[in-house]
Amino acid sequence: PCSMGESSDVVMADGECRDGHLVSKKSRSDKHWHIHRVLSRKSPFADADAFDPGQDTIDYLHDTAKVLVIGAGGLGCEILKDLAMSGFADIHIIDMDSIDVTNLNRQFLFRQGDVGKHKADVAAAAVNRKCGHLGVKVTPHVGK
């Protein structure tokens, strides 16, 4: 496979590596080159009818896909981070709970000064602050 982490691999102008595997036409300097590499080639584990690798899939991920994460607890914080780092640009988080001091040891997006605030608001602000340069926008939803 085209391992873009090795300096011996050459990406051709048409988006193929020297070894023939299709990769994104964007360069390694692109902020999501590692995700583009995965989304640009076929997988023996993906259903051929459900996954069509290529630029259309990459464009959908960055421009069209919307993701709703329900809960900003222990798993929600990890999922938010993973989605933001994976190139999803439009993420929404909903959580009606507020931050308690007992959350601080396992929910890394929250700090001691956040105790008493809504989890969705703080989690969205933290991801936007840390991953905003990647083009991600997390929108919090808190309501009764």
Short mmCIF file of C-alpha atoms in Angstrom, two decimals:
data_model
loop_
_atom_site.label_atom_id
_atom_site.label_comp_id
_atom_site.label_asym_id
_atom_site.label_seq_id
_atom_site.Cartn_x
_atom_site.Cartn_y
_atom_site.Cartn_z
CA PRO A 1 0.00 0.00 0.00
CA CYS A 2 0.94 3.64 -0.42
CA SER A 3 2.33 4.56 2.96
CA MET A 4 2.47 8.33 2.85
CA GLY A 5 4.45 8.34 6.07
CA GLU A 6 7.54 7.03 4.32
CA SER A 7 9.70 9.40 2.33
CA SER A 8 10.31 6.79 -0.38
CA ASP A 9 6.72 6.97 -1.63
CA VAL A 10 6.00 9.35 -4.46
CA VAL A 11 2.51 10.72 -5.10
CA MET A 12 1.91 11.25 -8.79
CA ALA A 13 0.04 14.31 -10.09
CA ASP A 14 -3.01 12.21 -10.98
CA GLY A 15 -3.46 11.12 -7.36
CA GLU A 16 -1.80 7.71 -7.53
CA CYS A 17 1.25 6.53 -5.65
CA ARG A 18 4.13 4.89 -7.41
CA ASP A 19 2.72 1.53 -6.32
CA GLY A 20 -0.65 2.24 -8.01
CA HIS A 21 -2.86 2.92 -4.98
CA LEU A 22 -5.24 5.86 -5.33
CA VAL A 23 -4.76 8.70 -2.86
CA SER A 24 -6.22 12.17 -2.58
CA LYS A 25 -4.89 14.73 -5.03
CA LYS A 26 -4.12 16.99 -2.10
CA SER A 27 -0.56 17.07 -0.84
CA ARG A 28 0.79 15.72 2.42
CA SER A 29 0.77 19.27 3.72
CA ASP A 30 -3.05 19.11 3.67
CA LYS A 31 -4.39 19.02 7.22
CA HIS A 32 -6.40 15.83 6.57
CA TRP A 33 -4.03 13.91 4.28
CA HIS A 34 -4.17 10.83 6.52
CA ILE A 35 -7.97 10.68 6.27
CA HIS A 36 -7.91 11.36 2.53
CA ARG A 37 -5.56 8.42 2.15
CA VAL A 38 -8.08 6.08 3.78
CA LEU A 39 -11.08 7.50 1.93
CA SER A 40 -9.37 7.32 -1.46
CA ARG A 41 -8.80 3.59 -1.70
CA LYS A 42 -10.85 0.46 -1.60
CA SER A 43 -10.97 -1.77 1.43
CA PRO A 44 -11.57 -5.50 1.64
CA PHE A 45 -13.63 -4.77 4.77
CA ALA A 46 -16.00 -2.20 3.21
CA ASP A 47 -19.18 -3.12 1.36
CA ALA A 48 -18.55 -2.26 -2.29
CA ASP A 49 -22.16 -1.05 -2.67
CA ALA A 50 -22.00 1.19 0.41
CA PHE A 51 -18.54 2.75 0.09
CA ASP A 52 -17.23 4.38 -3.06
CA PRO A 53 -13.69 5.67 -2.44
CA GLY A 54 -12.54 8.85 -4.10
CA GLN A 55 -12.81 12.62 -4.18
CA ASP A 56 -16.63 12.60 -3.98
CA THR A 57 -16.47 10.79 -0.64
CA ILE A 58 -13.86 13.22 0.67
CA ASP A 59 -15.91 16.23 -0.48
CA TYR A 60 -19.02 14.80 1.18
CA LEU A 61 -17.16 14.37 4.46
CA HIS A 62 -15.89 17.95 4.48
CA ASP A 63 -18.75 19.83 2.83
CA THR A 64 -22.04 17.99 3.31
CA ALA A 65 -22.00 15.52 6.20
CA LYS A 66 -23.58 16.59 9.47
CA VAL A 67 -23.04 14.59 12.63
CA LEU A 68 -25.07 14.70 15.84
CA VAL A 69 -23.38 13.48 19.02
CA ILE A 70 -25.75 12.80 21.87
CA GLY A 71 -24.03 13.23 25.19
CA ALA A 72 -20.83 15.04 26.12
CA GLY A 73 -19.78 12.64 28.85
CA GLY A 74 -16.86 10.24 28.90
CA LEU A 75 -17.61 8.70 25.50
CA GLY A 76 -19.04 11.89 23.98
CA CYS A 77 -15.83 13.84 24.64
CA GLU A 78 -13.76 11.16 22.90
CA ILE A 79 -16.17 10.92 19.97
CA LEU A 80 -16.21 14.72 19.52
CA LYS A 81 -12.43 14.79 19.41
CA ASP A 82 -12.25 11.86 16.98
CA LEU A 83 -14.86 13.33 14.62
CA ALA A 84 -13.15 16.73 14.61
CA MET A 85 -9.74 15.20 13.93
CA SER A 86 -11.22 12.99 11.19
CA GLY A 87 -12.33 15.88 9.03
CA PHE A 88 -16.03 16.21 9.77
CA ALA A 89 -16.73 19.93 9.52
CA ASP A 90 -20.30 20.21 10.84
CA ILE A 91 -20.76 18.55 14.24
CA HIS A 92 -23.62 19.13 16.66
CA ILE A 93 -23.55 18.09 20.32
CA ILE A 94 -26.55 17.79 22.59
CA ASP A 95 -26.36 17.30 26.34
CA MET A 96 -28.72 18.61 29.00
CA ASP A 97 -26.36 17.88 31.91
CA SER A 98 -24.01 20.28 33.64
CA ILE A 99 -20.42 19.61 34.63
CA ASP A 100 -19.78 18.19 38.07
CA VAL A 101 -16.39 18.01 39.77
CA THR A 102 -16.56 14.19 39.48
CA ASN A 103 -16.50 14.52 35.66
CA LEU A 104 -13.09 16.16 35.54
CA ASN A 105 -11.01 13.01 35.87
CA ARG A 106 -12.50 11.28 32.82
CA GLN A 107 -13.87 14.03 30.55
CA PHE A 108 -10.77 15.77 29.25
CA LEU A 109 -12.56 18.69 27.56
CA PHE A 110 -13.64 20.09 30.94
CA ARG A 111 -11.59 22.05 33.49
CA GLN A 112 -12.22 22.97 37.10
CA GLY A 113 -13.44 26.43 36.11
CA ASP A 114 -16.16 24.77 34.00
CA VAL A 115 -17.94 23.14 36.96
CA GLY A 116 -21.62 24.09 36.89
CA LYS A 117 -21.67 25.00 33.17
CA HIS A 118 -23.54 23.01 30.52
CA LYS A 119 -21.49 20.14 29.10
CA ALA A 120 -22.56 20.78 25.49
CA ASP A 121 -21.53 24.45 25.60
CA VAL A 122 -18.13 23.77 27.17
CA ALA A 123 -17.37 20.72 24.98
CA ALA A 124 -18.24 22.61 21.78
CA ALA A 125 -16.14 25.61 22.79
CA ALA A 126 -13.18 23.37 23.69
CA VAL A 127 -13.23 21.47 20.38
CA ASN A 128 -13.74 24.68 18.38
CA ARG A 129 -10.78 26.24 20.18
CA LYS A 130 -8.49 23.22 19.79
CA CYS A 131 -9.55 22.07 16.30
CA GLY A 132 -10.94 25.20 14.67
CA HIS A 133 -7.87 25.45 12.45
CA LEU A 134 -8.99 22.16 10.86
CA GLY A 135 -12.21 23.77 9.63
CA VAL A 136 -14.46 22.08 12.18
CA LYS A 137 -17.45 23.85 13.71
CA VAL A 138 -19.15 22.25 16.71
CA THR A 139 -22.59 23.60 17.58
CA PRO A 140 -23.91 22.98 21.11
CA HIS A 141 -27.57 22.27 21.87
CA VAL A 142 -28.85 22.67 25.39
CA GLY A 143 -32.53 22.89 26.18
CA LYS A 144 -35.29 21.66 28.37
#
